[in-house]
mmCIF file of C-alpha atoms and ligand atoms in Angstrom:
data_model
loop_
_atom_site.group_PDB
_atom_site.id
_atom_site.type_symbol
_atom_site.label_atom_id
_atom_site.label_comp_id
_atom_site.label_asym_id
_atom_site.label_seq_id
_atom_site.Cartn_x
_atom_site.Cartn_y
_atom_site.Cartn_z
ATOM 1 C CA MET A 30 122.364 -55.842 136.285
ATOM 2 C CA VAL A 31 123.656 -55.713 139.859
ATOM 3 C CA ASP A 32 127.112 -54.201 140.068
ATOM 4 C CA ILE A 33 128.740 -56.212 142.839
ATOM 5 C CA TRP A 34 131.678 -53.827 143.271
ATOM 6 C CA GLN A 35 129.647 -50.589 143.392
ATOM 7 C CA ASN A 36 129.655 -50.589 147.225
ATOM 8 C CA ALA A 37 133.405 -50.956 147.260
ATOM 9 C CA MET A 38 133.820 -48.135 144.754
ATOM 10 C CA ASP A 39 131.516 -45.855 146.738
ATOM 11 C CA HIS A 40 133.607 -46.577 149.802
ATOM 12 C CA ALA A 41 136.817 -45.819 147.876
ATOM 13 C CA VAL A 42 135.459 -42.390 146.886
ATOM 14 C CA THR A 43 134.394 -41.615 150.468
ATOM 15 C CA ILE A 44 137.705 -42.669 151.971
ATOM 16 C CA ALA A 45 139.758 -40.896 149.268
ATOM 17 C CA ARG A 46 137.934 -37.662 150.075
ATOM 18 C CA ARG A 47 138.556 -38.141 153.804
ATOM 19 C CA ALA A 48 142.234 -38.929 153.104
ATOM 20 C CA GLY A 49 142.455 -35.773 150.979
ATOM 21 C CA GLU A 50 141.238 -33.693 153.936
ATOM 22 C CA VAL A 51 144.026 -35.150 156.085
ATOM 23 C CA VAL A 52 146.569 -34.276 153.363
ATOM 24 C CA ARG A 53 145.258 -30.723 153.026
ATOM 25 C CA GLU A 54 145.327 -30.159 156.790
ATOM 26 C CA ALA A 55 148.878 -31.535 157.000
ATOM 27 C CA LEU A 56 150.041 -28.899 154.510
ATOM 28 C CA HIS A 57 149.524 -26.287 157.221
ATOM 29 C CA GLU A 58 151.556 -28.255 159.760
ATOM 30 C CA ASP A 59 155.260 -28.908 160.081
ATOM 31 C CA ARG A 60 156.072 -31.743 157.672
ATOM 32 C CA LYS A 61 158.784 -34.039 159.033
ATOM 33 C CA VAL A 62 160.506 -35.424 155.949
ATOM 34 C CA MET A 63 162.232 -38.807 156.032
ATOM 35 C CA THR A 64 163.992 -40.704 153.240
ATOM 36 C CA LYS A 65 163.558 -44.280 152.014
ATOM 37 C CA SER A 66 165.805 -45.843 149.331
ATOM 38 C CA SER A 67 167.786 -42.658 148.643
ATOM 39 C CA SER A 68 168.057 -38.986 149.557
ATOM 40 C CA VAL A 69 165.497 -38.097 146.854
ATOM 41 C CA ASP A 70 162.983 -40.799 147.846
ATOM 42 C CA LEU A 71 160.913 -38.910 150.416
ATOM 43 C CA VAL A 72 158.235 -40.007 152.856
ATOM 44 C CA THR A 73 156.351 -38.202 155.636
ATOM 45 C CA GLN A 74 154.238 -39.267 158.575
ATOM 46 C CA THR A 75 151.212 -38.184 156.560
ATOM 47 C CA ASP A 76 151.940 -40.823 153.874
ATOM 48 C CA GLN A 77 151.930 -43.502 156.577
ATOM 49 C CA LYS A 78 148.938 -42.070 158.458
ATOM 50 C CA VAL A 79 146.787 -41.812 155.310
ATOM 51 C CA GLU A 80 147.633 -45.357 154.205
ATOM 52 C CA GLN A 81 146.648 -46.722 157.631
ATOM 53 C CA LEU A 82 143.423 -44.694 157.571
ATOM 54 C CA ILE A 83 142.467 -46.175 154.200
ATOM 55 C CA ILE A 84 143.457 -49.759 155.025
ATOM 56 C CA GLN A 85 141.719 -49.757 158.435
ATOM 57 C CA SER A 86 138.471 -48.406 157.058
ATOM 58 C CA VAL A 87 138.447 -50.837 154.111
ATOM 59 C CA LYS A 88 139.248 -53.773 156.432
ATOM 60 C CA GLU A 89 136.212 -52.957 158.568
ATOM 61 C CA LYS A 90 133.906 -53.059 155.542
ATOM 62 C CA PHE A 91 135.600 -55.744 153.448
ATOM 63 C CA PRO A 92 137.491 -58.007 155.877
ATOM 64 C CA THR A 93 138.420 -60.666 153.289
ATOM 65 C CA HIS A 94 140.003 -58.286 150.793
ATOM 66 C CA ARG A 95 143.753 -57.975 150.278
ATOM 67 C CA PHE A 96 145.942 -54.870 150.066
ATOM 68 C CA ILE A 97 148.995 -53.620 148.259
ATOM 69 C CA GLY A 98 149.968 -50.252 149.738
ATOM 70 C CA GLU A 99 153.141 -48.322 149.006
ATOM 71 C CA GLU A 100 153.972 -47.662 152.641
ATOM 72 C CA SER A 101 153.178 -51.242 153.749
ATOM 73 C CA VAL A 102 155.524 -52.928 151.258
ATOM 74 C CA ALA A 103 158.944 -53.501 152.833
ATOM 75 C CA ALA A 104 162.014 -52.186 150.961
ATOM 76 C CA GLY A 105 163.100 -54.637 148.274
ATOM 77 C CA GLU A 106 159.998 -56.813 148.768
ATOM 78 C CA VAL A 107 158.485 -58.036 145.507
ATOM 79 C CA CYS A 108 154.739 -57.609 145.868
ATOM 80 C CA GLU A 109 152.481 -60.062 144.127
ATOM 81 C CA LEU A 110 149.078 -59.359 142.653
ATOM 82 C CA THR A 111 146.811 -62.386 143.142
ATOM 83 C CA ASP A 112 143.305 -63.186 141.862
ATOM 84 C CA SER A 113 141.773 -62.106 145.197
ATOM 85 C CA PRO A 114 139.921 -58.800 145.443
ATOM 86 C CA THR A 115 142.832 -56.413 146.083
ATOM 87 C CA TRP A 116 142.959 -52.727 146.977
ATOM 88 C CA ILE A 117 146.064 -51.091 145.501
ATOM 89 C CA ILE A 118 146.796 -47.925 147.440
ATOM 90 C CA ASP A 119 149.108 -44.975 147.035
ATOM 91 C CA PRO A 120 148.186 -42.775 150.006
ATOM 92 C CA ILE A 121 150.063 -39.739 148.658
ATOM 93 C CA ASP A 122 151.099 -39.860 145.022
ATOM 94 C CA GLY A 123 153.376 -36.877 144.708
ATOM 95 C CA THR A 124 155.141 -36.853 148.070
ATOM 96 C CA THR A 125 157.875 -34.580 146.705
ATOM 97 C CA ASN A 126 155.118 -32.168 145.613
ATOM 98 C CA PHE A 127 153.487 -32.458 149.046
ATOM 99 C CA VAL A 128 156.792 -31.659 150.771
ATOM 100 C CA HIS A 129 157.377 -28.644 148.521
ATOM 101 C CA THR A 130 153.681 -27.567 148.405
ATOM 102 C CA PHE A 131 153.705 -27.988 144.613
ATOM 103 C CA PRO A 132 149.970 -28.298 144.062
ATOM 104 C CA PHE A 133 149.567 -31.746 142.458
ATOM 105 C CA VAL A 134 149.068 -34.346 145.149
ATOM 106 C CA ALA A 135 146.785 -37.350 144.770
ATOM 107 C CA VAL A 136 145.288 -40.157 146.801
ATOM 108 C CA SER A 137 145.158 -43.171 144.473
ATOM 109 C CA ILE A 138 143.013 -46.254 145.089
ATOM 110 C CA GLY A 139 142.802 -49.048 142.516
ATOM 111 C CA PHE A 140 140.830 -52.268 142.932
ATOM 112 C CA SER A 141 141.514 -55.473 141.080
ATOM 113 C CA VAL A 142 139.823 -58.900 140.965
ATOM 114 C CA ASN A 143 141.301 -61.836 139.025
ATOM 115 C CA LYS A 144 144.124 -59.419 138.149
ATOM 116 C CA GLN A 145 141.642 -57.244 136.268
ATOM 117 C CA SER A 146 141.051 -53.607 137.296
ATOM 118 C CA GLU A 147 137.452 -53.153 138.438
ATOM 119 C CA PHE A 148 137.571 -49.523 139.502
ATOM 120 C CA GLY A 149 140.006 -46.682 140.025
ATOM 121 C CA VAL A 150 139.741 -43.557 142.158
ATOM 122 C CA VAL A 151 142.275 -40.710 142.007
ATOM 123 C CA TYR A 152 141.569 -37.713 144.217
ATOM 124 C CA SER A 153 143.708 -34.710 143.309
ATOM 125 C CA CYS A 154 143.234 -33.220 146.730
ATOM 126 C CA LEU A 155 144.636 -29.719 146.297
ATOM 127 C CA GLU A 156 142.647 -29.184 143.104
ATOM 128 C CA ASP A 157 139.622 -30.908 144.690
ATOM 129 C CA LYS A 158 139.155 -33.099 141.604
ATOM 130 C CA MET A 159 137.745 -36.596 142.072
ATOM 131 C CA PHE A 160 138.612 -38.830 139.112
ATOM 132 C CA THR A 161 136.781 -42.147 138.959
ATOM 133 C CA ALA A 162 136.387 -45.061 136.570
ATOM 134 C CA ARG A 163 134.476 -48.329 136.777
ATOM 135 C CA ARG A 164 135.309 -51.070 134.275
ATOM 136 C CA GLY A 165 133.006 -50.768 131.253
ATOM 137 C CA ARG A 166 131.227 -47.678 132.584
ATOM 138 C CA GLY A 167 133.430 -44.752 131.597
ATOM 139 C CA ALA A 168 135.665 -42.289 133.399
ATOM 140 C CA PHE A 169 134.641 -39.121 135.200
ATOM 141 C CA CYS A 170 136.061 -36.041 136.910
ATOM 142 C CA ASN A 171 133.729 -34.628 139.556
ATOM 143 C CA ASP A 172 130.989 -36.660 137.824
ATOM 144 C CA GLN A 173 131.640 -35.113 134.376
ATOM 145 C CA PRO A 174 132.542 -37.683 131.675
ATOM 146 C CA LEU A 175 136.139 -37.700 130.463
ATOM 147 C CA SER A 176 137.539 -38.448 127.047
ATOM 148 C CA VAL A 177 141.061 -38.447 125.669
ATOM 149 C CA SER A 178 142.369 -36.022 123.048
ATOM 150 C CA ASP A 179 141.564 -36.846 119.417
ATOM 151 C CA GLN A 180 144.926 -35.515 118.204
ATOM 152 C CA GLU A 181 146.732 -37.879 115.775
ATOM 153 C CA ASP A 182 149.707 -35.653 114.946
ATOM 154 C CA ILE A 183 152.618 -36.003 117.362
ATOM 155 C CA LYS A 184 153.851 -32.546 116.334
ATOM 156 C CA GLN A 185 150.641 -31.027 117.710
ATOM 157 C CA SER A 186 150.886 -32.875 121.005
ATOM 158 C CA VAL A 187 152.010 -32.398 124.601
ATOM 159 C CA ILE A 188 153.643 -35.407 126.277
ATOM 160 C CA ALA A 189 153.908 -36.015 130.025
ATOM 161 C CA THR A 190 156.783 -37.844 131.672
ATOM 162 C CA GLU A 191 158.853 -37.683 134.869
ATOM 163 C CA PHE A 192 162.503 -37.886 135.876
ATOM 164 C CA GLY A 193 161.680 -40.520 138.527
ATOM 165 C CA SER A 194 163.784 -41.294 141.570
ATOM 166 C CA SER A 195 166.788 -43.015 140.009
ATOM 167 C CA ARG A 196 169.972 -40.935 139.869
ATOM 168 C CA ASP A 197 171.969 -43.753 138.250
ATOM 169 C CA PRO A 198 173.932 -41.988 135.439
ATOM 170 C CA GLU A 199 172.935 -44.530 132.784
ATOM 171 C CA ALA A 200 169.252 -44.310 133.694
ATOM 172 C CA VAL A 201 169.399 -40.486 133.742
ATOM 173 C CA ASN A 202 171.150 -40.564 130.361
ATOM 174 C CA ASN A 203 168.411 -42.756 128.899
ATOM 175 C CA ILE A 204 165.734 -40.403 130.228
ATOM 176 C CA PHE A 205 167.401 -37.409 128.582
ATOM 177 C CA THR A 206 168.010 -39.273 125.301
ATOM 178 C CA SER A 207 164.289 -40.099 125.109
ATOM 179 C CA LEU A 208 163.353 -36.529 125.974
ATOM 180 C CA ARG A 209 165.744 -35.064 123.378
ATOM 181 C CA ASN A 210 164.348 -37.375 120.696
ATOM 182 C CA ILE A 211 160.749 -36.526 121.545
ATOM 183 C CA VAL A 212 161.191 -32.763 121.960
ATOM 184 C CA SER A 213 163.046 -32.583 118.626
ATOM 185 C CA LEU A 214 160.251 -34.216 116.609
ATOM 186 C CA PRO A 215 159.257 -31.385 117.399
ATOM 187 C CA ILE A 216 156.266 -31.525 119.755
ATOM 188 C CA HIS A 217 154.383 -28.676 121.418
ATOM 189 C CA GLY A 218 155.776 -29.434 124.867
ATOM 190 C CA VAL A 219 156.693 -31.798 127.690
ATOM 191 C CA ARG A 220 154.981 -31.678 131.077
ATOM 192 C CA GLY A 221 155.091 -33.617 134.319
ATOM 193 C CA ALA A 222 152.741 -33.114 137.260
ATOM 194 C CA GLY A 223 155.074 -34.952 139.670
ATOM 195 C CA SER A 224 152.361 -37.544 140.292
ATOM 196 C CA ALA A 225 151.945 -40.581 138.057
ATOM 197 C CA ALA A 226 148.263 -40.827 138.970
ATOM 198 C CA ILE A 227 147.617 -37.207 137.992
ATOM 199 C CA ASN A 228 149.630 -37.609 134.763
ATOM 200 C CA LEU A 229 147.324 -40.498 133.825
ATOM 201 C CA CYS A 230 144.272 -38.375 134.649
ATOM 202 C CA LEU A 231 145.693 -35.638 132.396
ATOM 203 C CA VAL A 232 145.794 -38.165 129.530
ATOM 204 C CA ALA A 233 142.222 -39.210 130.349
ATOM 205 C CA SER A 234 141.131 -35.551 130.391
ATOM 206 C CA GLY A 235 142.669 -34.786 126.980
ATOM 207 C CA CYS A 236 145.131 -32.240 128.452
ATOM 208 C CA VAL A 237 148.165 -34.222 127.247
ATOM 209 C CA GLU A 238 148.253 -36.794 124.459
ATOM 210 C CA ALA A 239 150.424 -39.333 126.294
ATOM 211 C CA TYR A 240 152.373 -40.128 129.449
ATOM 212 C CA TYR A 241 155.226 -42.581 129.761
ATOM 213 C CA GLU A 242 157.523 -43.531 132.603
ATOM 214 C CA ILE A 243 159.982 -46.237 133.580
ATOM 215 C CA GLY A 244 160.411 -47.005 137.296
ATOM 216 C CA ILE A 245 156.853 -46.526 138.494
ATOM 217 C CA HIS A 246 155.158 -49.075 140.749
ATOM 218 C CA VAL A 247 151.744 -50.712 140.546
ATOM 219 C CA TRP A 248 150.304 -48.387 143.240
ATOM 220 C CA ASP A 249 151.235 -45.328 141.122
ATOM 221 C CA ILE A 250 149.179 -46.517 138.139
ATOM 222 C CA ALA A 251 146.559 -49.068 139.284
ATOM 223 C CA ALA A 252 143.747 -46.510 139.499
ATOM 224 C CA GLY A 253 144.852 -44.032 136.818
ATOM 225 C CA SER A 254 145.386 -46.693 134.155
ATOM 226 C CA LEU A 255 141.706 -47.704 134.265
ATOM 227 C CA ILE A 256 140.723 -44.017 134.163
ATOM 228 C CA VAL A 257 142.741 -43.728 130.911
ATOM 229 C CA THR A 258 141.202 -46.773 129.202
ATOM 230 C CA GLU A 259 137.679 -45.855 130.325
ATOM 231 C CA ALA A 260 138.244 -42.394 128.807
ATOM 232 C CA GLY A 261 139.056 -44.082 125.475
ATOM 233 C CA GLY A 262 142.858 -44.193 125.753
ATOM 234 C CA ILE A 263 145.291 -47.072 125.437
ATOM 235 C CA LEU A 264 147.983 -48.609 127.631
ATOM 236 C CA LEU A 265 151.144 -50.242 126.337
ATOM 237 C CA ASP A 266 154.590 -51.173 127.504
ATOM 238 C CA VAL A 267 157.173 -48.514 126.521
ATOM 239 C CA GLU A 268 158.532 -50.963 123.906
ATOM 240 C CA GLY A 269 155.088 -51.457 122.408
ATOM 241 C CA GLY A 270 154.101 -54.828 123.907
ATOM 242 C CA PRO A 271 151.081 -55.407 126.123
ATOM 243 C CA VAL A 272 151.050 -53.499 129.391
ATOM 244 C CA ASP A 273 151.854 -55.320 132.627
ATOM 245 C CA LEU A 274 150.960 -53.132 135.611
ATOM 246 C CA MET A 275 153.602 -54.949 137.706
ATOM 247 C CA SER A 276 156.435 -54.353 135.208
ATOM 248 C CA ARG A 277 157.328 -50.843 136.429
ATOM 249 C CA ARG A 278 156.957 -49.356 132.932
ATOM 250 C CA ILE A 279 153.979 -47.756 131.255
ATOM 251 C CA LEU A 280 152.946 -45.780 128.205
ATOM 252 C CA ALA A 281 149.426 -44.346 128.256
ATOM 253 C CA ALA A 282 148.219 -42.561 125.137
ATOM 254 C CA ASN A 283 145.138 -41.145 123.478
ATOM 255 C CA ASN A 284 145.534 -43.448 120.453
ATOM 256 C CA THR A 285 147.888 -45.917 118.737
ATOM 257 C CA THR A 286 149.195 -43.340 116.222
ATOM 258 C CA ILE A 287 150.666 -41.182 118.995
ATOM 259 C CA ALA A 288 151.772 -44.234 121.012
ATOM 260 C CA ASP A 289 153.571 -45.881 118.067
ATOM 261 C CA ARG A 290 155.394 -42.661 117.197
ATOM 262 C CA LEU A 291 156.585 -42.214 120.799
ATOM 263 C CA ILE A 292 157.689 -45.809 121.219
ATOM 264 C CA ARG A 293 160.210 -45.318 118.400
ATOM 265 C CA GLU A 294 161.892 -42.534 120.412
ATOM 266 C CA ILE A 295 161.882 -43.979 123.929
ATOM 267 C CA GLN A 296 165.192 -45.310 125.180
ATOM 268 C CA SER A 297 164.017 -48.153 127.403
ATOM 269 C CA PHE A 298 165.949 -49.513 130.358
ATOM 270 C CA SER A 299 165.341 -51.621 133.438
ATOM 271 C CA PRO A 300 164.514 -49.682 136.579
ATOM 272 C CA PRO A 301 166.743 -50.363 139.605
ATOM 273 C CA ARG A 302 165.297 -52.442 142.421
ATOM 274 C CA ASP A 303 164.212 -50.396 145.441
ATOM 275 C CA ASP A 304 166.902 -51.911 147.653
ATOM 276 C CA GLU A 305 169.684 -51.130 145.149
ATOM 277 C CA GLU A 306 172.249 -48.443 145.895
ATOM 278 C CA VAL A 307 171.372 -45.235 144.099
ATOM 279 C CA THR A 308 174.235 -43.029 142.936
ATOM 280 C CA GLN A 309 173.756 -39.492 144.214
HETATM 281 P P1 2AM B 17 155.271 -41.022 145.207
HETATM 282 O O1 2AM B 17 155.150 -39.574 145.410
HETATM 283 O O2 2AM B 17 154.110 -41.823 145.652
HETATM 284 O O3 2AM B 17 156.559 -41.598 145.741
HETATM 285 C C1 2AM B 17 156.182 -41.339 139.257
HETATM 286 O O4 2AM B 17 157.122 -40.309 139.034
HETATM 287 C C2 2AM B 17 156.022 -41.620 140.696
HETATM 288 O O5 2AM B 17 157.292 -41.859 141.267
HETATM 289 C C3 2AM B 17 155.447 -40.422 141.399
HETATM 290 O O6 2AM B 17 154.080 -40.502 141.286
HETATM 291 C C4 2AM B 17 156.055 -40.517 142.762
HETATM 292 O O7 2AM B 17 155.261 -41.276 143.629
HETATM 293 C C5 2AM B 17 157.351 -41.243 142.515
HETATM 294 N N1 2AM B 17 158.455 -40.298 142.490
HETATM 295 C C6 2AM B 17 158.648 -39.243 141.718
HETATM 296 N N2 2AM B 17 159.795 -38.590 141.997
HETATM 297 C C7 2AM B 17 160.340 -39.277 142.977
HETATM 298 C C8 2AM B 17 161.531 -39.133 143.726
HETATM 299 N N3 2AM B 17 162.399 -38.133 143.512
HETATM 300 N N4 2AM B 17 161.766 -40.056 144.667
HETATM 301 C C9 2AM B 17 160.894 -41.058 144.887
HETATM 302 N N5 2AM B 17 159.758 -41.252 144.223
HETATM 303 C C10 2AM B 17 159.480 -40.369 143.288
HETATM 304 CA CA1 CA B 18 157.013 -42.730 147.547
HETATM 305 CA CA1 CA B 19 153.360 -42.917 143.860
HETATM 306 CA CA1 CA B 20 153.196 -42.425 147.558
#
């Protein structure tokens, strides 16, 4: 059977690798750090440069395709995912890591048609790990097949999550309530790579049993979420309903036993809009 999106996926891998080189080179240069919605929401010229590099090269090859890119969406703009072939790009997932040279920085490229993910590419550029998934054809890291952990016991598990960018006291309180509940189950540990895309790849690789976060955007998870499901994992909303990649909330897990147990402990809340004032 002819795979009509294979060309596009091959291009995504090539351009992610090229983007990763730009990121790695920029680590040796002076990084001018700017802020977006708040003093903890960082962006650099490299984020913008890498996004333009990806979009320009895809436009040349696939001129009719659409784009959702983190650095091209205006503050407060609600981006819409349509049925058209759409590239969903996070040029640097883990900008705070990039700024601090904490070594988990990813280029994330998802591709969706009729609102269904067709492929996902996450290049963890400082580890030189290329994670890929094509719908129905499995997930891979540097061409080796991935599969999620088979652990069913929450007490034997490691869970990934992040503190996110909101400093609103109520949101921070909810994050810590969830963490206290989960740590006290007890579990083996909590981790966070500082990159949503890499956290999802850690679930897909079986290194952590689950990852959840409230406040993420579609570009953080478009590619990694397919890598999780193609590695045998599941995606849910943090309250247990079906996942909506545009809803800014996600729970990815190795299986429903772990997911159901976590959902009972997660204090859910609505993320602030990006144009809302953030309490510092
Ligand atoms: P980013 O580096 O592309 O902005 C999930 O935590 C995602 O939220 C991360 O992958 C990261 O994506 C973003 N993020 C994490 N901490 C953040 C912070 N302090 N400010 C803004 N965005 C953050
Ligand atoms: Ca960002
Ligand atoms: Ca991101
Ligand atoms: Ca980013």
